[in-house]
CSV table of C-alpha atoms in Angstrom, one decimal:
chain,number,residue,atom,x,y,z
A,1,MET,CA,-5.2,-31.9,5.4
A,2,SER,CA,-4.8,-29.0,2.9
A,3,LYS,CA,-8.4,-27.9,3.5
A,4,ASN,CA,-7.9,-27.9,7.3
A,5,LEU,CA,-4.7,-25.9,7.0
A,6,PHE,CA,-6.4,-23.4,4.6
A,7,PHE,CA,-9.3,-22.7,6.9
A,8,GLY,CA,-7.0,-22.6,9.9
A,9,GLY,CA,-4.8,-20.0,8.2
A,10,LEU,CA,-7.9,-18.1,7.2
A,11,ILE,CA,-9.1,-18.0,10.9
A,12,VAL,CA,-5.6,-16.9,12.2
A,13,ALA,CA,-5.4,-14.2,9.6
A,14,ALA,CA,-8.9,-12.9,10.5
A,15,SER,CA,-8.1,-13.0,14.3
A,16,GLY,CA,-5.5,-10.3,14.0
A,17,LEU,CA,-2.7,-12.5,15.3
A,18,LEU,CA,-0.8,-12.0,12.0
A,19,SER,CA,0.4,-8.7,10.6
A,20,PRO,CA,-0.5,-8.2,6.8
A,21,PRO,CA,3.1,-9.0,5.7
A,22,LEU,CA,3.1,-12.2,7.8
A,23,ALA,CA,-0.3,-13.2,6.4
A,24,LEU,CA,1.1,-12.9,2.9
A,25,VAL,CA,4.1,-15.0,3.8
A,26,ALA,CA,1.8,-17.6,5.4
A,27,GLY,CA,-0.4,-17.7,2.3
A,28,LEU,CA,2.6,-18.0,0.0
A,29,THR,CA,4.0,-20.9,2.2
A,30,TYR,CA,0.7,-22.7,1.8
A,31,GLY,CA,0.6,-22.0,-1.9
A,32,PHE,CA,4.1,-23.4,-2.4
A,33,THR,CA,3.3,-26.5,-0.4
A,34,PHE,CA,-0.2,-27.6,-1.3
A,35,GLU,CA,-2.6,-27.7,-4.2
A,36,HIS,CA,-5.3,-25.1,-3.5
A,37,PRO,CA,-8.7,-26.8,-2.9
A,38,TYR,CA,-10.7,-23.6,-3.4
A,39,HIS,CA,-8.6,-21.6,-5.8
A,40,LEU,CA,-11.4,-19.9,-7.9
A,41,ASP,CA,-13.6,-19.1,-4.9
A,42,ALA,CA,-10.6,-17.7,-3.0
A,43,ARG,CA,-9.7,-15.5,-5.9
A,44,LYS,CA,-13.3,-14.0,-6.2
A,45,LEU,CA,-13.4,-13.5,-2.4
A,46,SER,CA,-10.0,-11.8,-2.3
A,47,ARG,CA,-10.9,-9.2,-4.9
A,48,LEU,CA,-14.1,-8.2,-3.2
A,49,LEU,CA,-12.5,-8.2,0.2
A,50,LEU,CA,-9.6,-6.1,-1.0
A,51,GLN,CA,-12.0,-3.3,-2.1
A,52,VAL,CA,-14.1,-3.5,1.1
A,53,SER,CA,-10.9,-3.2,3.2
A,54,VAL,CA,-9.8,0.0,1.4
A,55,VAL,CA,-13.1,1.5,2.5
A,56,GLY,CA,-12.5,0.5,6.1
A,57,LEU,CA,-9.1,2.2,6.0
A,58,GLY,CA,-10.8,5.4,5.2
A,59,PHE,CA,-12.3,5.6,8.7
A,60,GLY,CA,-8.8,6.2,10.0
A,61,MET,CA,-8.3,9.5,8.2
A,62,ASN,CA,-9.0,13.0,9.6
A,63,LEU,CA,-9.5,15.2,6.6
A,64,GLN,CA,-9.1,18.5,8.4
A,65,GLN,CA,-5.7,17.7,9.8
A,66,VAL,CA,-4.6,15.9,6.6
A,67,LEU,CA,-5.7,18.6,4.2
A,68,ARG,CA,-3.9,21.3,6.3
A,69,VAL,CA,-0.6,19.5,6.1
A,70,GLY,CA,-1.4,18.5,2.5
A,71,ARG,CA,-1.8,22.1,1.4
A,72,SER,CA,1.5,23.1,2.9
A,73,GLY,CA,3.4,20.5,0.9
A,74,LEU,CA,1.1,20.3,-2.2
A,75,ILE,CA,3.7,21.2,-4.7
A,76,TYR,CA,6.6,19.0,-3.6
A,77,THR,CA,4.2,16.1,-2.9
A,78,ALA,CA,2.8,16.3,-6.4
A,79,ALA,CA,6.3,16.6,-7.8
A,80,GLY,CA,7.6,13.7,-5.7
A,81,ILE,CA,4.7,11.4,-6.7
A,82,THR,CA,5.1,12.3,-10.4
A,83,PHE,CA,8.9,11.7,-10.2
A,84,ALA,CA,8.5,8.3,-8.5
A,85,MET,CA,5.9,7.2,-11.1
A,86,LEU,CA,8.0,8.3,-14.0
A,87,LEU,CA,11.1,6.7,-12.6
A,88,GLY,CA,9.2,3.5,-11.8
A,89,TRP,CA,7.9,3.4,-15.4
A,90,GLY,CA,11.4,3.9,-16.7
A,91,LEU,CA,12.9,1.2,-14.5
A,92,GLY,CA,10.1,-1.1,-15.4
A,93,LYS,CA,10.9,-0.6,-19.1
A,94,LEU,CA,14.6,-1.0,-18.5
A,95,LEU,CA,14.2,-4.3,-16.6
A,96,ALA,CA,11.4,-5.6,-18.8
A,97,VAL,CA,8.9,-5.9,-15.9
A,98,LYS,CA,5.3,-6.5,-16.9
A,99,SER,CA,3.5,-3.2,-17.2
A,100,ARG,CA,0.8,-3.8,-14.6
A,101,VAL,CA,3.3,-5.1,-12.0
A,102,SER,CA,5.6,-2.1,-12.7
A,103,PHE,CA,2.7,0.3,-12.3
A,104,LEU,CA,1.6,-1.3,-9.0
A,105,ILE,CA,5.1,-1.2,-7.5
A,106,SER,CA,5.5,2.4,-8.6
A,107,ALA,CA,2.2,3.5,-7.2
A,108,GLY,CA,3.0,1.7,-3.9
A,109,THR,CA,6.3,3.5,-3.7
A,110,ALA,CA,5.0,6.9,-4.7
A,111,ILE,CA,2.0,7.1,-2.4
A,112,CYS,CA,1.4,4.6,0.4
A,113,GLY,CA,2.5,1.1,-0.2
A,114,GLY,CA,-0.1,-1.7,0.2
A,115,SER,CA,-3.0,0.7,0.5
A,116,ALA,CA,-2.2,2.3,-2.9
A,117,ILE,CA,-1.7,-1.1,-4.5
A,118,ALA,CA,-5.0,-2.3,-3.0
A,119,ALA,CA,-6.8,0.7,-4.4
A,120,VAL,CA,-5.4,0.7,-7.9
A,121,ALA,CA,-5.1,-3.0,-8.5
A,122,PRO,CA,-8.8,-3.6,-9.2
A,123,VAL,CA,-8.9,-0.6,-11.5
A,124,THR,CA,-6.0,-2.0,-13.6
A,125,HIS,CA,-7.6,-5.5,-13.6
A,126,ALA,CA,-4.4,-6.9,-12.1
A,127,THR,CA,-4.2,-10.7,-11.6
A,128,ASP,CA,-3.6,-12.2,-8.2
A,129,GLU,CA,-0.1,-13.1,-9.1
A,130,GLU,CA,0.6,-9.5,-10.1
A,131,ILE,CA,-0.9,-8.1,-6.9
A,132,ALA,CA,1.0,-10.6,-4.8
A,133,VAL,CA,4.4,-9.8,-6.4
A,134,SER,CA,3.8,-6.1,-6.0
A,135,LEU,CA,2.7,-6.4,-2.3
A,136,GLY,CA,5.5,-8.8,-1.5
A,137,THR,CA,8.0,-6.3,-2.9
A,138,VAL,CA,6.6,-3.4,-0.9
A,139,PHE,CA,6.3,-5.3,2.3
A,140,ALA,CA,9.9,-6.6,2.1
A,141,LEU,CA,11.2,-3.1,1.7
A,142,ASN,CA,8.9,-1.9,4.5
A,143,SER,CA,10.6,-4.4,6.9
A,144,VAL,CA,14.0,-3.1,6.0
A,145,ALA,CA,13.0,0.5,6.5
A,146,LEU,CA,11.3,-0.2,9.8
A,147,LEU,CA,14.6,-1.4,11.2
A,148,ALA,CA,17.1,0.8,9.3
A,149,PHE,CA,15.5,4.3,9.3
A,150,PRO,CA,15.7,5.1,13.0
A,151,ALA,CA,19.4,4.1,13.1
A,152,ILE,CA,20.1,6.2,10.0
A,153,GLY,CA,18.3,9.1,11.4
A,154,ALA,CA,20.2,9.0,14.6
A,155,ALA,CA,23.5,8.6,12.8
A,156,LEU,CA,22.8,11.7,10.7
A,157,HIS,CA,21.4,13.6,13.7
A,158,LEU,CA,18.1,14.4,12.1
A,159,THR,CA,15.7,16.4,14.1
A,160,GLN,CA,12.4,14.7,15.0
A,161,THR,CA,10.6,16.9,12.4
A,162,GLN,CA,13.0,16.0,9.7
A,163,PHE,CA,12.9,12.3,10.5
A,164,GLY,CA,9.1,12.2,10.6
A,165,LEU,CA,8.9,14.0,7.2
A,166,TRP,CA,11.5,11.6,5.7
A,167,SER,CA,9.7,8.5,7.0
A,168,ALA,CA,6.5,9.7,5.5
A,169,LEU,CA,8.1,10.4,2.1
A,170,ALA,CA,10.3,7.3,1.9
A,171,ILE,CA,8.6,4.4,3.7
A,172,HIS,CA,5.8,2.7,1.8
A,173,ASP,CA,3.1,1.8,4.3
A,174,THR,CA,1.5,4.0,7.0
A,175,SER,CA,1.9,1.3,9.6
A,176,SER,CA,5.7,1.1,9.0
A,177,VAL,CA,5.9,4.9,9.1
A,178,VAL,CA,4.2,4.9,12.5
A,179,GLY,CA,6.5,2.1,13.7
A,180,ALA,CA,9.7,3.8,12.6
A,181,ALA,CA,8.7,7.3,13.7
A,182,ALA,CA,7.5,6.1,17.1
A,183,LYS,CA,11.0,4.7,17.8
A,184,TYR,CA,12.4,8.1,17.0
A,185,GLY,CA,10.2,10.3,19.2
A,186,VAL,CA,6.7,11.8,19.8
A,187,VAL,CA,7.2,14.7,17.4
A,188,ALA,CA,8.5,12.5,14.7
A,189,LEU,CA,5.4,10.2,15.2
A,190,ALA,CA,3.0,13.2,14.9
A,191,VAL,CA,4.7,14.6,11.8
A,192,GLY,CA,5.2,11.3,10.1
A,193,THR,CA,1.6,10.1,10.6
A,194,THR,CA,0.0,13.3,9.4
A,195,VAL,CA,2.2,13.8,6.3
A,196,LYS,CA,1.7,10.1,5.4
A,197,LEU,CA,-2.1,10.4,5.7
A,198,ALA,CA,-2.0,13.6,3.5
A,199,ARG,CA,0.0,11.6,1.0
A,200,ALA,CA,-2.6,8.8,1.1
A,201,LEU,CA,-5.2,11.2,-0.2
A,202,TRP,CA,-3.5,10.9,-3.6
A,203,ILE,CA,-4.9,7.4,-3.8
A,204,VAL,CA,-8.1,9.0,-5.1
A,205,PRO,CA,-6.8,11.0,-8.1
A,206,MET,CA,-4.4,8.1,-8.9
A,207,SER,CA,-7.3,5.6,-9.0
A,208,VAL,CA,-9.6,7.9,-11.0
A,209,GLY,CA,-6.8,8.8,-13.4
A,210,THR,CA,-6.0,5.1,-13.9
A,211,ALA,CA,-9.6,4.4,-14.5
A,212,LEU,CA,-9.8,7.0,-17.2
A,213,ILE,CA,-6.7,5.6,-18.9
A,214,GLU,CA,-8.0,2.0,-18.7
A,215,LYS,CA,-11.3,3.1,-20.2
A,216,LYS,CA,-9.5,3.5,-23.5
A,217,LYS,CA,-8.5,-0.1,-23.5
A,218,ALA,CA,-11.6,-1.8,-22.2
A,219,LYS,CA,-15.1,-1.3,-20.7
A,220,ILE,CA,-14.3,0.1,-17.3
A,221,GLN,CA,-15.7,-0.9,-13.9
A,222,TRP,CA,-15.5,2.4,-12.0
A,223,PRO,CA,-13.8,2.1,-8.7
A,224,TRP,CA,-16.9,2.5,-6.5
A,225,PHE,CA,-14.9,1.7,-3.4
A,226,ILE,CA,-12.8,4.8,-3.8
A,227,LEU,CA,-16.0,6.9,-3.5
A,228,PHE,CA,-16.8,5.0,-0.2
A,229,PHE,CA,-13.2,5.5,0.9
A,230,CYS,CA,-13.7,9.2,0.6
A,231,LEU,CA,-17.1,9.1,2.3
A,232,ALA,CA,-15.6,7.1,5.2
A,233,SER,CA,-12.9,9.7,5.7
A,234,VAL,CA,-15.6,12.5,5.6
A,235,ALA,CA,-17.6,10.7,8.2
A,236,ASN,CA,-14.6,10.2,10.5
A,237,THR,CA,-14.0,13.9,10.3
A,238,TYR,CA,-17.4,15.6,10.3
A,239,VAL,CA,-19.8,13.1,11.9
A,240,PRO,CA,-18.6,12.7,15.5
A,241,VAL,CA,-21.8,11.0,16.7
A,242,PHE,CA,-20.3,7.6,15.5
A,243,GLN,CA,-16.8,8.3,16.7
A,244,ASN,CA,-16.7,5.2,18.8
A,245,ALA,CA,-17.4,3.1,15.8
A,246,TYR,CA,-14.7,4.5,13.5
A,247,PRO,CA,-11.6,2.9,15.1
A,248,VAL,CA,-13.5,-0.5,15.0
A,249,LEU,CA,-14.3,-0.1,11.3
A,250,ARG,CA,-10.7,0.9,10.5
A,251,HIS,CA,-9.5,-2.2,12.5
A,252,LEU,CA,-11.9,-4.3,10.4
A,253,GLY,CA,-10.4,-2.8,7.3
A,254,ILE,CA,-6.9,-3.9,8.5
A,255,LEU,CA,-8.1,-7.4,9.3
A,256,GLY,CA,-9.8,-7.5,5.9
A,257,LEU,CA,-6.6,-6.6,4.2
A,258,THR,CA,-4.7,-9.2,6.2
A,259,VAL,CA,-7.2,-11.9,5.2
A,260,THR,CA,-7.0,-10.7,1.6
A,261,LEU,CA,-3.2,-11.1,1.6
A,262,PHE,CA,-3.5,-14.6,3.0
A,263,LEU,CA,-6.0,-15.5,0.3
A,264,ILE,CA,-3.8,-14.0,-2.5
A,265,GLY,CA,-0.7,-15.8,-1.2
A,266,THR,CA,-2.5,-19.2,-1.2
A,267,GLY,CA,-3.2,-18.8,-4.9
A,268,ILE,CA,0.5,-18.3,-5.8
A,269,SER,CA,2.6,-21.4,-6.6
A,270,LYS,CA,6.3,-21.9,-7.4
A,271,ARG,CA,5.4,-22.0,-11.1
A,272,THR,CA,3.7,-18.6,-11.1
A,273,LEU,CA,6.6,-17.0,-9.3
A,274,ARG,CA,9.1,-18.5,-11.7
A,275,GLU,CA,7.1,-16.9,-14.5
A,276,VAL,CA,7.3,-13.5,-12.8
A,277,GLY,CA,11.0,-13.7,-11.9
A,278,ALA,CA,13.2,-11.4,-9.8
A,279,ARG,CA,12.9,-8.3,-11.9
A,280,PRO,CA,10.0,-6.7,-10.1
A,281,LEU,CA,11.9,-6.9,-6.8
A,282,LEU,CA,14.9,-5.3,-8.4
A,283,GLN,CA,12.7,-2.5,-9.8
A,284,GLY,CA,11.2,-1.9,-6.3
A,285,ILE,CA,14.6,-1.8,-4.7
A,286,MET,CA,16.1,0.6,-7.2
A,287,LEU,CA,13.1,2.9,-7.1
A,288,TRP,CA,13.0,2.9,-3.3
A,289,VAL,CA,16.7,3.7,-2.9
A,290,VAL,CA,16.4,6.7,-5.3
A,291,VAL,CA,13.3,8.0,-3.5
A,292,ALA,CA,14.7,7.5,0.0
A,293,THR,CA,18.1,9.0,-0.7
A,294,GLY,CA,16.8,11.8,-2.8
A,295,SER,CA,14.1,12.9,-0.2
A,296,LEU,CA,16.7,12.7,2.6
A,297,ALA,CA,19.1,14.9,0.7
A,298,LEU,CA,16.4,17.5,-0.1
A,299,ILE,CA,15.2,17.5,3.6
A,300,ARG,CA,18.7,18.0,4.9
A,301,ALA,CA,19.3,20.8,2.4
A,302,GLY,CA,16.1,22.5,3.5
A,303,TRP,CA,14.3,22.2,0.2
A,304,ILE,CA,11.6,20.0,1.7
A,305,HIS,CA,10.2,21.2,5.0
A,306,LEU,CA,6.9,21.8,6.9
């Protein structure tokens, strides 16, 4: 029975019927309930599929538009990411969160949620448990933001430009930024999506920098998939002859990430989560609250603007 349920869940995840967060929940439900029949094989597949999926997501980026917005906010974007990473490191130390989990949560909060975690996790040699905890934390907060942000924006009478900018800076994943901004208005959607994609470019220096640091500790496996992620975004921008294929490839990247999350979830048991504890979630919440409230205050004061 457990084998049938495993393959059934795998098929449903690959079909696109489940969102990435739901796929993770489905995988965790399986992992809590059954003994995994293919634990080692699923772990190997999930790591490879995670990297391939990151490459697929690159086909959704238009470099010209993203770089134009990125240049206008280069200083406060760099400052914001640096602040979030340092604060995340400090909170992780304070709460005694394992260093790799703390780093993944901080990177996901600072840059672009699950995509950033997916990119830097292989570079840090994070375990499936560490990846699952980090992604679970980010996706839980994403769900809260998707529901709460439009209501907060309306209550504070934010303009559409302000709301789009705030969503891009304070919501983890691009998909949730799109969802929240779309509820607020067309302008908010355009601003939020573009700024978030510009922020996502920081995946590259973050991954390369992490690789250089990790090299001091062990023989490094260079993040080849980051190079292909960049090439995919270049192709999407400058090679229009294949423009009909790019949305398909991006969609395959999303499906790959969904399947990966299901596989990772199936490998997590009650025992492994008990070993991790609630501290990573607390770190993620505290870091996110500071980033969200701080960016909102700076946007309303006019310090951060387009």
